[in-house]
Amino acid sequence: MPLTKMPAPTLDALLDHTSRLKHDLGKYVRFQGRWLPPDATVEARREALAADLLHTRRGPDGSVDAATVWAEFSGVLTGQVPLAGEPIDLSDDPDVAAILAAMAALGPVIGDLRADRLDAAGLDAGERAADDVAEAVRRLVDRVRSLVRERRS
Amino acid sequence: MADILIVDDQDRYLELCRAAIPEHRYRGPVRNLAEALDVLSRARGRVDCVLLDVHFDIPAEQLVGYEPGLSERALGDLRKRQGLLILEELRSRYPDLPVIVMTSREELALERELGGEEFTYFLDDDYVDARALQGQLASIVELRRSGESDGPVFWGRSMAMRRIRQRLSVLARGRLPVVLLGPTGSGKSLIARHYVHARSGRSGQFVAVDLSTIPTDLMAAHLFGSVKGAYTGSVGDRTGAFEAAHQGTLFLDEVGNLSTDAQKMLLSVLQEGKITRLGDLKERPVDVKLVVATNEDLAQRVRAGTFRADLYMRLNPATSVVLPALSERSLDTAELLTFCLEQALERPYLRELLSEYRLAAKLEGTRVRIVCGEGAPDPELHTLVLLFPERALRLLRQHHWPGNLREFAMTAENAVLFALAEMTAAGGGDRADVVTVRPKLVKDLLGALPEAASGPSEKGSLAIRVTLAPQDTLNKVSVDCETQYFTELYLRNDGDFAAMAELLLGDREHARKIQLRFNQLGLKVRELKERL
């Protein structure tokens, strides 16, 4: 179902869901990496990417990686878990599709980081994909928010 | 270097700030409101800015707004907007503490309407950018620091003094006279010279006349000038203060001492913009920004018939600026002390004494770091620390200061002088690079001052008005008194509940108790903040 045709209560619930996605994943999937100076060493970049992707959400009980965080949200966006009582499938939405693609690209990067074997090419690809996730999440939330505002006004 | 408190349920902001913005000192992260208030209370105004996260995944009972029995959804909502609830609480106690909320306004816009709080800042982007945050912090700190002093004028951080400064900056540019009121030593003359005149945009000189030191029969000649033979002993033409201050500023201190003749002549100058020297017929145009000061109640003098009502009205009394006594500015003590010590250390005789001490203690370098209210810092290369420990600072806070800023500055200067002399005579203390102003020395210095031992004078007391009706219960009378007392204390302590707790209960930690009583009395923080 396209965003524009979604009923208001579903759209409200979607704004809540995507806002949490932004807070839990979009903000932290590229958090340390964004603070690095432009001339950061490969090692510093790798460390930052590892911190961002392997410890995306931190809490008193430990940390979880980006793939696990995404798994909590993806079900709703792809229609496998209902939202406000009914499933919505946004797989064809350009931003959700971009997140799905970038998260798929991050899978092997996360594996390589865990095994401490991420090479320079993998590092570049990982940073690009993490950037893509962060930006696509931001665009998705912005679009949902402006639709909610339109409806409310 | 600024002192920044991080309020965050995670360590991320602290780690990143330390790595990417290492020029500042970071406290925390503290995880909830109670911890934040604790740190702020202990820091006693030394925190320059707070970085505040919004979403807090913390135990339910630590959440602001938590009540037993709340649903999971309600708890989730509390966690999601916890930062804003913390902000609200911080604002009630620290109305002018800069807080950067670590998200964008856009992100919060749908959740609630946020007022344009003057000292609340947001990020431009939720995805925090180190360089943007670094710039934001730098500008906030610069703004905060720049507001503290203008040359030798110390304003401090209190809202009341900021408002006075703002008001004077407007009055300085205008054409009308400025009236400065306030107790002796509260800085009227410094403000007239270094703030009002400096901002008046006038090219002429600043001329100050203390009317309490001029004999009544010479006052008119002193102010308006005279020609040869105008009075006995007048052997030549004389330029008066008005002419000397042409196109500049004339500051008349103790204006209540103006003689009757001089009052009449001053009124004429204010009306016509011209003066006539004594014994002369020629009128001379003068363009002067007039600033008058007094610690007397001029309106009362008018009622008593000793000050002309028409002159009083010409002096623009509606815009009078009242400078508070130092005892009403206890929030600023540490900063004021640092300011006075910095100024004192510029004096040649103290510089010489410092050199002697360095020589005796075999210390290199010339840098002096002033530390007030804390322990001695780790040694730094070529740096001599002038340490004013917390106990010594507390003595200054407790003193009534009848002589106000002047007395305070002299005490600070004496403290440095004697501490240096003691250290030089003793050949250094435990650490040669630390000159400590001992509490005992401060106590001795304060003990030598008048009124120091007798506690607050009548001026420092609170006046409470009680109107009794025959049917009033004792409880109502008591609540009336307490309400007035709390209101006054709140205003005098710039809304700092911790300071009130220290005063009333002897412990800053009991700020919450004071706030609860405040609420029970029906006092509204928002309304009182307007009066700060």
XYZ file of C-alpha atoms in Angstrom:
685
model
C 0.000 0.000 0.000
C 1.535 3.361 -0.977
C 2.027 5.821 1.832
C -0.350 8.336 0.295
C -3.284 5.904 0.474
C -2.731 4.841 4.043
C -5.532 5.672 6.522
C -4.656 8.271 9.141
C -4.411 5.921 12.167
C -2.078 3.597 10.245
C 0.015 6.543 9.127
C 0.276 7.761 12.730
C 1.413 4.306 13.823
C 3.885 4.228 10.939
C 5.351 7.569 11.997
C 5.880 6.177 15.469
C 7.452 3.013 14.055
C 9.788 4.781 11.628
C 10.772 7.386 14.250
C 11.932 4.562 16.469
C 13.717 3.032 13.484
C 15.489 6.334 12.981
C 16.440 6.577 16.641
C 17.597 2.970 16.961
C 19.156 2.346 13.557
C 19.341 5.439 11.326
C 21.129 7.575 13.891
C 23.561 4.976 15.176
C 24.372 2.906 12.083
C 26.738 5.726 11.082
C 27.364 7.493 14.362
C 31.065 7.301 15.136
C 31.953 7.201 11.459
C 30.316 10.576 10.937
C 32.559 12.177 13.581
C 35.820 11.008 12.061
C 38.118 13.658 10.628
C 38.480 13.597 6.829
C 42.045 12.285 7.095
C 41.202 9.404 9.454
C 43.338 6.286 9.100
C 41.936 3.038 7.729
C 42.250 1.551 11.189
C 40.260 4.373 12.779
C 37.583 4.041 10.083
C 37.408 0.287 10.627
C 37.080 0.736 14.380
C 34.324 3.286 13.942
C 32.431 1.080 11.477
C 32.755 -1.906 13.802
C 31.414 0.147 16.723
C 28.513 1.409 14.608
C 27.536 -1.897 13.023
C 28.317 -4.400 15.776
C 27.129 -2.309 18.727
C 24.367 -0.306 17.110
C 22.118 -0.372 20.123
C 23.669 -0.363 23.552
C 21.926 -0.864 26.825
C 22.420 -2.173 30.326
C 22.121 -5.736 29.015
C 24.800 -5.359 26.358
C 24.742 -4.355 22.720
C 23.147 -5.616 19.530
C 24.280 -5.280 15.923
C 22.637 -3.384 13.094
C 21.157 -6.529 11.492
C 19.398 -7.478 14.741
C 18.031 -3.973 15.213
C 16.768 -3.945 11.629
C 15.114 -7.332 12.098
C 12.894 -5.775 14.790
C 11.573 -3.179 12.341
C 11.687 -4.827 8.913
C 8.757 -7.178 9.563
C 6.306 -4.290 9.805
C 7.689 -2.497 6.739
C 7.512 -5.622 4.570
C 4.027 -6.676 5.672
C 5.055 -9.730 7.721
C 3.998 -8.143 11.029
C 0.764 -6.121 11.237
C 0.809 -2.436 12.088
C -2.239 -0.965 13.847
C -4.087 -4.226 13.239
C -3.342 -4.760 9.541
C -0.264 -5.626 7.539
C 1.283 -2.975 5.301
C 3.821 -3.934 2.698
C 6.120 -1.074 1.771
C 8.744 -3.224 -0.013
C 8.146 -1.243 -3.187
C 8.490 2.109 -1.491
C 11.753 3.624 -2.830
C 13.139 4.400 0.625
C 12.172 1.096 2.202
C 13.659 -0.651 -0.857
C 16.869 1.370 -0.416
C 17.059 0.347 3.255
C 16.466 -3.313 2.363
C 19.209 -3.199 -0.288
C 21.723 -1.417 1.918
C 21.039 -3.704 4.885
C 21.526 -6.695 2.591
C 24.896 -5.224 1.580
C 25.823 -4.751 5.240
C 25.235 -8.446 6.083
C 28.628 -9.688 4.823
C 30.338 -6.553 6.152
C 29.067 -7.335 9.639
C 30.277 -10.919 9.257
C 33.735 -9.759 8.136
C 33.962 -7.252 10.989
C 33.111 -9.971 13.492
C 35.777 -12.210 12.013
C 38.196 -9.284 11.898
C 38.836 -9.763 8.168
C 37.275 -6.681 6.601
C 39.580 -5.432 3.836
C 39.830 -1.886 2.456
C 37.295 -2.515 -0.322
C 34.878 -4.011 2.202
C 35.410 -1.014 4.458
C 34.510 1.404 1.638
C 31.440 -0.657 0.741
C 30.403 -0.917 4.406
C 30.655 2.839 4.940
C 28.655 3.527 1.784
C 25.936 1.053 2.759
C 25.744 2.431 6.310
C 25.411 5.943 4.868
C 22.665 4.670 2.528
C 20.722 3.132 5.427
C 20.970 6.332 7.503
C 19.878 8.571 4.631
C 17.049 6.315 3.443
C 15.662 6.075 6.982
C 15.830 9.853 7.284
C 13.971 10.325 3.953
C 11.333 7.773 4.926
C 10.624 9.459 8.272
C 10.518 12.909 6.644
C 7.977 11.736 4.065
C 5.763 10.013 6.643
C 5.923 13.044 8.901
C 4.933 15.462 6.164
C 2.007 13.239 5.194
C 0.851 13.121 8.831
C 1.088 16.903 8.990
C -0.884 17.282 5.791
C -3.636 15.068 7.124
C -3.727 16.885 10.435
C -3.915 20.282 8.818
C 37.787 25.306 28.001
C 34.173 24.952 29.014
C 32.646 22.676 31.601
C 29.976 20.520 29.997
C 27.561 18.109 31.665
C 26.315 15.201 29.558
C 22.897 13.795 30.432
C 22.507 10.602 28.443
C 21.472 7.020 29.109
C 24.486 5.811 27.118
C 28.184 6.647 26.953
C 28.224 7.500 23.262
C 28.100 11.280 23.477
C 30.763 11.340 26.146
C 33.086 9.070 24.161
C 32.605 11.042 20.993
C 32.851 14.457 22.589
C 36.085 13.466 24.278
C 37.472 12.191 20.986
C 36.180 14.856 18.605
C 35.856 17.955 20.821
C 38.652 17.458 23.353
C 39.040 21.140 24.177
C 36.282 21.011 26.821
C 35.921 19.309 30.178
C 33.074 16.791 30.354
C 31.124 15.662 33.405
C 28.905 12.582 33.418
C 27.239 11.062 31.637
C 24.531 11.171 34.233
C 21.602 8.875 33.525
C 18.598 10.670 34.960
C 17.258 13.903 36.409
C 18.278 13.201 40.004
C 21.897 12.615 39.007
C 21.895 15.713 36.806
C 20.594 17.887 39.644
C 23.135 16.420 41.995
C 26.049 17.293 39.695
C 24.685 20.777 38.978
C 24.176 21.446 42.650
C 27.722 20.392 43.501
C 29.149 22.315 40.563
C 27.669 25.571 41.951
C 27.297 27.384 38.673
C 30.478 26.119 37.077
C 28.734 24.027 34.420
C 28.684 26.089 31.222
C 26.377 23.924 29.169
C 24.365 20.691 29.303
C 24.179 18.177 26.459
C 20.848 16.447 26.904
C 19.723 13.292 25.129
C 15.995 12.836 24.477
C 15.292 9.118 24.549
C 16.220 7.441 27.853
C 16.119 3.659 28.250
C 16.436 3.711 32.026
C 14.600 1.873 34.826
C 11.001 3.034 35.121
C 11.348 4.364 38.655
C 14.093 6.758 37.535
C 11.874 8.360 34.888
C 10.488 11.836 35.448
C 6.706 11.405 35.384
C 6.787 7.791 36.548
C 3.869 6.527 38.576
C 3.313 2.962 39.709
C 0.834 1.118 37.496
C 1.660 2.901 34.256
C 1.173 0.736 31.168
C 4.117 -0.388 29.064
C 2.954 1.977 26.330
C 2.873 4.933 28.730
C 6.318 4.032 30.028
C 7.570 3.832 26.455
C 6.173 7.272 25.827
C 7.865 8.626 28.968
C 11.186 7.152 27.853
C 10.803 8.586 24.375
C 10.333 12.151 25.634
C 12.262 11.860 28.903
C 14.838 14.432 27.784
C 12.126 17.060 27.424
C 10.747 16.289 30.873
C 14.245 16.579 32.299
C 14.648 19.863 30.436
C 11.500 21.221 32.040
C 12.773 20.349 35.500
C 16.208 21.823 34.806
C 14.596 25.018 33.578
C 12.660 25.474 36.806
C 15.906 25.465 38.758
C 18.439 26.804 36.288
C 16.529 29.173 34.010
C 19.602 30.495 32.196
C 21.747 27.395 31.953
C 22.397 26.643 28.270
C 21.085 23.220 27.290
C 21.665 21.580 23.922
C 18.950 19.025 23.267
C 20.607 16.354 21.159
C 18.012 16.227 18.436
C 16.516 18.612 15.941
C 13.455 20.750 16.523
C 11.922 19.073 13.502
C 12.104 15.703 15.214
C 10.180 16.994 18.231
C 7.718 19.232 16.475
C 4.917 16.716 16.397
C 5.368 15.586 19.935
C 4.779 18.886 21.636
C 4.970 22.587 21.156
C 8.248 23.845 22.447
C 8.536 27.376 23.649
C 11.382 29.505 22.333
C 13.355 29.219 25.546
C 16.253 31.603 25.325
C 18.860 29.194 26.568
C 17.622 25.995 24.928
C 19.343 24.926 21.745
C 18.710 22.111 19.298
C 20.832 20.391 16.711
C 20.370 21.271 13.074
C 20.337 17.581 12.261
C 19.434 14.482 14.315
C 22.433 12.755 12.876
C 24.908 14.497 15.125
C 27.795 16.123 13.322
C 30.913 16.710 15.396
C 31.967 19.895 13.653
C 28.489 21.396 13.894
C 28.266 20.515 17.584
C 31.760 21.871 18.178
C 30.757 25.179 16.577
C 27.514 25.311 18.513
C 29.283 24.679 21.821
C 31.933 27.288 21.057
C 29.376 29.973 20.289
C 27.265 29.185 23.366
C 30.304 29.301 25.626
C 31.550 32.513 24.037
C 28.146 34.124 24.486
C 28.002 32.994 28.094
C 31.508 34.174 28.876
C 31.175 37.461 26.993
C 28.129 38.245 29.076
C 30.026 37.993 32.331
C 32.109 41.126 32.184
C 32.828 44.328 30.317
C 36.268 45.522 31.232
C 36.208 46.043 34.990
C 32.420 45.619 35.178
C 31.365 42.171 36.348
C 27.807 41.226 35.419
C 27.774 37.565 36.304
C 25.351 34.973 35.095
C 22.176 35.807 36.938
C 19.118 36.643 34.920
C 18.573 39.830 36.939
C 22.021 41.222 36.062
C 21.654 40.217 32.427
C 18.432 42.205 32.273
C 20.106 45.229 33.849
C 22.910 45.020 31.306
C 20.459 44.732 28.445
C 18.456 47.685 29.708
C 21.527 49.863 30.136
C 22.744 49.071 26.647
C 19.486 50.576 25.362
C 19.522 53.550 27.736
C 23.179 54.285 26.909
C 22.330 55.046 23.311
C 19.398 57.300 24.087
C 19.465 61.032 24.699
C 17.759 61.012 28.089
C 19.571 60.906 31.438
C 20.258 57.573 33.097
C 19.616 57.135 36.816
C 21.652 54.472 38.607
C 20.438 53.461 42.029
C 21.912 50.971 44.441
C 23.859 50.670 47.653
C 27.350 52.020 48.009
C 30.025 49.952 46.313
C 27.550 48.200 44.009
C 29.436 49.381 40.916
C 27.463 52.458 39.808
C 30.511 54.488 38.868
C 32.211 51.594 37.037
C 29.059 50.944 35.055
C 28.644 54.613 34.173
C 32.217 54.855 32.896
C 32.861 51.457 31.385
C 29.432 50.483 30.170
C 27.088 53.441 29.653
C 29.716 55.838 28.302
C 31.433 53.094 26.304
C 28.146 52.261 24.574
C 26.840 55.784 24.184
C 28.620 56.247 20.844
C 29.797 59.669 22.032
C 33.155 61.067 21.025
C 33.676 63.354 24.031
C 35.175 62.566 27.410
C 33.743 60.800 30.395
C 33.760 63.225 33.324
C 32.879 62.067 36.835
C 31.936 64.366 39.682
C 31.319 63.077 43.198
C 28.948 65.682 44.594
C 29.445 64.473 48.148
C 33.026 65.787 48.078
C 32.351 69.298 46.766
C 31.477 72.164 49.165
C 27.957 73.399 48.533
C 29.022 76.953 47.668
C 31.509 75.732 45.043
C 29.214 73.177 43.441
C 27.682 75.443 40.791
C 31.096 76.753 39.695
C 32.473 73.233 39.561
C 29.658 71.985 37.388
C 28.935 74.974 35.155
C 32.217 76.932 35.214
C 32.860 80.536 36.207
C 34.489 83.708 34.981
C 37.120 85.760 36.764
C 35.684 87.579 39.785
C 32.442 85.577 39.864
C 33.054 84.789 43.505
C 35.635 85.573 46.161
C 38.901 83.973 45.162
C 37.899 83.423 41.513
C 41.101 84.594 39.871
C 40.468 83.387 36.330
C 37.964 81.860 33.943
C 37.158 78.261 34.762
C 35.651 75.498 32.617
C 32.982 73.477 34.413
C 32.322 69.748 34.294
C 29.489 70.178 31.757
C 31.768 71.856 29.238
C 34.520 69.308 29.883
C 32.055 66.523 29.117
C 30.726 68.194 25.935
C 29.767 65.451 23.447
C 30.679 62.936 26.099
C 29.204 61.692 29.359
C 28.893 63.491 32.685
C 28.492 61.250 35.689
C 27.129 62.924 38.805
C 27.610 60.623 41.761
C 25.598 61.189 44.951
C 23.231 63.474 43.066
C 21.126 63.852 46.201
C 23.840 66.223 47.482
C 23.192 68.734 44.705
C 22.787 72.189 46.190
C 19.547 74.107 45.670
C 21.227 76.553 43.268
C 22.891 73.778 41.340
C 19.562 71.898 41.102
C 17.978 74.944 39.504
C 20.872 75.364 37.057
C 20.921 71.667 36.196
C 17.215 71.795 35.393
C 17.871 74.702 33.066
C 20.691 72.816 31.300
C 18.478 69.776 30.816
C 15.710 71.957 29.367
C 17.792 74.265 27.177
C 20.947 72.277 26.401
C 23.003 75.373 27.296
C 25.052 76.458 30.292
C 26.026 79.874 31.556
C 29.224 80.115 33.561
C 28.875 81.801 36.940
C 29.288 85.556 36.534
C 28.950 85.345 32.760
C 26.101 86.351 30.450
C 27.097 84.227 27.506
C 25.229 80.971 26.971
C 27.286 78.030 25.758
C 25.668 74.988 24.115
C 26.502 71.646 25.702
C 25.669 68.197 24.459
C 26.133 65.850 27.355
C 24.858 62.388 28.188
C 23.983 62.707 31.857
C 24.253 59.757 34.218
C 23.347 60.317 37.856
C 23.731 57.950 40.755
C 22.610 57.805 44.317
C 21.995 55.357 47.099
C 19.283 57.609 48.476
C 15.568 57.496 47.760
C 15.227 60.580 45.534
C 11.453 60.324 45.452
C 11.483 60.564 49.225
C 13.754 63.626 48.965
C 11.214 65.177 46.596
C 8.414 64.498 49.062
C 10.533 66.009 51.834
C 11.067 69.104 49.691
C 14.874 68.831 49.513
C 15.043 67.806 45.866
C 13.174 69.661 43.131
C 10.260 67.672 41.725
C 10.680 69.166 38.228
C 14.367 68.213 38.153
C 13.533 64.748 39.421
C 11.094 64.251 36.559
C 13.673 65.529 34.049
C 16.132 62.900 35.234
C 13.954 60.219 33.697
C 13.244 58.307 36.926
C 10.885 55.886 35.175
C 13.873 54.128 33.659
C 16.006 54.062 36.812
C 18.279 51.055 37.037
C 18.673 49.536 40.477
C 21.915 47.644 41.038
C 21.525 44.875 43.613
C 23.604 44.544 46.733
C 26.313 41.915 46.497
C 24.546 39.807 49.126
C 21.782 39.282 46.579
C 24.208 37.874 44.000
C 25.538 34.830 45.851
C 25.167 32.679 42.726
C 28.036 34.578 41.147
C 30.534 34.398 44.006
C 33.032 31.967 42.434
C 33.012 33.777 39.072
C 33.227 37.184 40.720
C 36.136 36.024 42.832
C 37.991 34.737 39.770
C 37.288 38.049 38.039
C 38.584 40.091 40.998
C 41.638 37.879 41.429
C 42.488 38.224 37.741
C 42.287 41.987 38.099
C 44.290 41.978 41.317
C 47.035 39.915 39.702
C 47.461 42.670 37.107
C 48.635 45.094 39.798
C 52.377 45.760 39.632
C 53.039 45.133 43.318
C 51.365 41.730 43.179
C 53.199 40.828 39.980
C 56.402 41.691 41.736
C 55.463 39.551 44.713
C 54.613 36.694 42.369
C 58.034 36.993 40.735
C 59.681 36.918 44.146
C 57.778 33.809 45.079
C 58.629 32.059 41.796
C 62.259 32.884 42.360
C 62.183 31.595 45.933
C 60.310 28.439 44.961
C 62.454 27.941 41.810
C 59.411 27.961 39.530
C 59.645 28.752 35.836
C 57.086 30.421 33.566
C 54.623 33.216 34.177
C 51.212 31.616 33.826
C 48.831 31.827 36.792
C 45.739 29.652 36.926
C 43.012 30.624 39.365
C 41.022 27.731 40.830
C 38.033 28.576 43.032
C 35.974 26.126 45.045
C 37.764 22.967 43.949
C 40.787 20.905 44.913
C 44.255 21.540 43.535
C 44.520 20.422 39.922
C 47.330 18.228 38.611
C 50.582 20.142 38.074
C 50.907 21.868 34.721
C 54.193 22.922 33.191
C 55.186 26.543 33.992
C 51.842 27.147 35.740
C 51.351 28.513 39.221
C 47.946 27.732 40.722
C 46.214 30.250 42.956
C 43.835 28.027 44.883
C 40.780 29.307 46.710
C 39.370 26.165 48.367
C 35.656 25.539 48.812
C 35.733 26.298 52.536
C 37.290 29.685 51.894
C 34.765 30.363 49.161
C 31.934 29.431 51.499
C 33.100 32.081 53.946
C 32.856 34.676 51.200
C 29.373 33.464 50.318
C 28.233 33.736 53.899
C 29.585 37.228 54.460
C 27.083 40.062 54.188
C 29.320 42.499 52.247
C 27.984 45.872 53.399
C 30.628 47.501 51.177
C 29.498 45.399 48.220
C 31.754 44.931 45.175
C 34.365 47.395 46.418
C 34.754 45.511 49.686
C 34.756 42.155 47.907
C 37.471 43.222 45.460
C 39.626 44.522 48.297
C 39.210 41.300 50.240
C 40.179 39.260 47.167
C 43.258 41.400 46.637
C 44.249 41.166 50.298
C 43.768 37.407 50.223
C 46.231 37.032 47.323
C 48.679 39.398 48.933
C 48.739 37.614 52.288
C 48.656 34.122 50.795
C 51.669 34.959 48.633
C 53.483 36.579 51.516
C 52.810 33.540 53.728
C 54.027 31.126 51.086
C 57.127 33.196 50.347
C 57.973 33.406 54.053
C 57.421 29.680 54.523
C 59.511 28.860 51.440
C 56.526 27.118 49.743
C 53.907 24.622 50.904
C 53.369 20.931 50.125
C 53.331 21.841 46.476
C 55.414 24.799 45.420
C 53.237 25.370 42.344
C 50.074 25.883 44.411
C 49.472 29.047 46.437
C 46.506 28.290 48.675
C 44.358 30.976 50.232
C 43.608 29.283 53.535
C 40.102 29.549 55.002
C 41.691 30.854 58.217
C 43.230 33.760 56.305
C 39.858 34.597 54.735
C 38.177 34.375 58.120
C 40.736 36.781 59.577
C 40.295 39.203 56.692
C 36.523 39.125 56.998
C 36.689 39.399 60.779
C 38.509 42.704 60.454
C 35.683 44.172 58.398
C 32.827 46.069 60.020
C 29.546 44.226 60.452
C 31.190 40.940 59.557
C 30.602 39.397 62.937
C 27.169 40.828 63.533
C 25.450 38.980 60.688
C 23.103 40.506 58.157
C 22.286 44.146 58.783
C 18.842 45.519 58.445
C 19.404 46.055 54.733
C 20.009 42.354 54.253
C 16.855 41.366 56.104
C 13.576 40.460 54.533
C 10.528 42.616 55.100
C 7.296 40.677 55.312
C 3.904 42.320 55.263
C 1.155 40.637 57.232
C -2.408 41.851 57.146
C -4.570 40.246 59.765
C -8.312 39.833 59.662
C -10.159 38.878 62.866
C -11.313 35.569 61.405
C -7.877 34.526 60.095
C -6.600 31.249 61.447
C -3.091 30.934 62.772
C -2.373 28.569 59.897
C -3.387 31.167 57.317
C -1.118 33.785 58.899
C 1.735 31.320 59.022
C 1.227 30.306 55.380
C 1.106 33.974 54.330
C 4.438 34.644 56.033
C 6.015 31.509 54.655
C 4.801 32.259 51.146
C 6.344 35.721 51.236
C 9.533 34.369 52.742
C 9.872 31.668 50.077
C 9.125 34.158 47.319
C 11.820 36.534 48.532
C 14.337 33.754 48.978
C 13.596 32.395 45.515
C 14.175 35.811 43.954
C 17.309 36.521 45.980
C 18.779 33.153 45.033
C 17.969 33.485 41.340
C 15.582 30.566 41.493
C 18.228 28.176 42.796
C 16.413 25.685 45.042
C 19.708 24.135 46.096
C 20.901 27.499 47.411
C 17.605 27.901 49.279
C 18.031 24.416 50.750
C 21.516 25.308 51.912
C 20.185 28.413 53.605
C 17.087 26.891 55.180
C 18.178 23.328 55.880
C 21.943 23.639 55.796
C 22.243 21.168 52.945
C 22.073 21.788 49.193
C 20.983 18.187 48.695
C 17.521 19.015 50.050
C 16.521 21.163 47.089
C 13.686 18.773 46.324
C 12.181 19.255 49.794
C 12.245 22.991 49.303
C 10.612 22.659 45.912
C 7.870 20.435 47.350
C 7.097 22.991 50.049
C 7.198 25.665 47.366
C 4.527 23.769 45.447
C 2.461 23.165 48.581
C 2.372 26.898 49.192
C 0.931 27.312 45.712
C 3.894 29.292 44.397
C 4.355 29.121 40.628
C 7.906 28.933 39.328
C 6.900 30.213 35.911
C 5.368 33.351 37.376
C 8.313 34.030 39.652
C 10.823 33.467 36.843
C 9.359 36.524 35.192
C 10.465 38.568 38.187
C 14.029 37.246 38.229
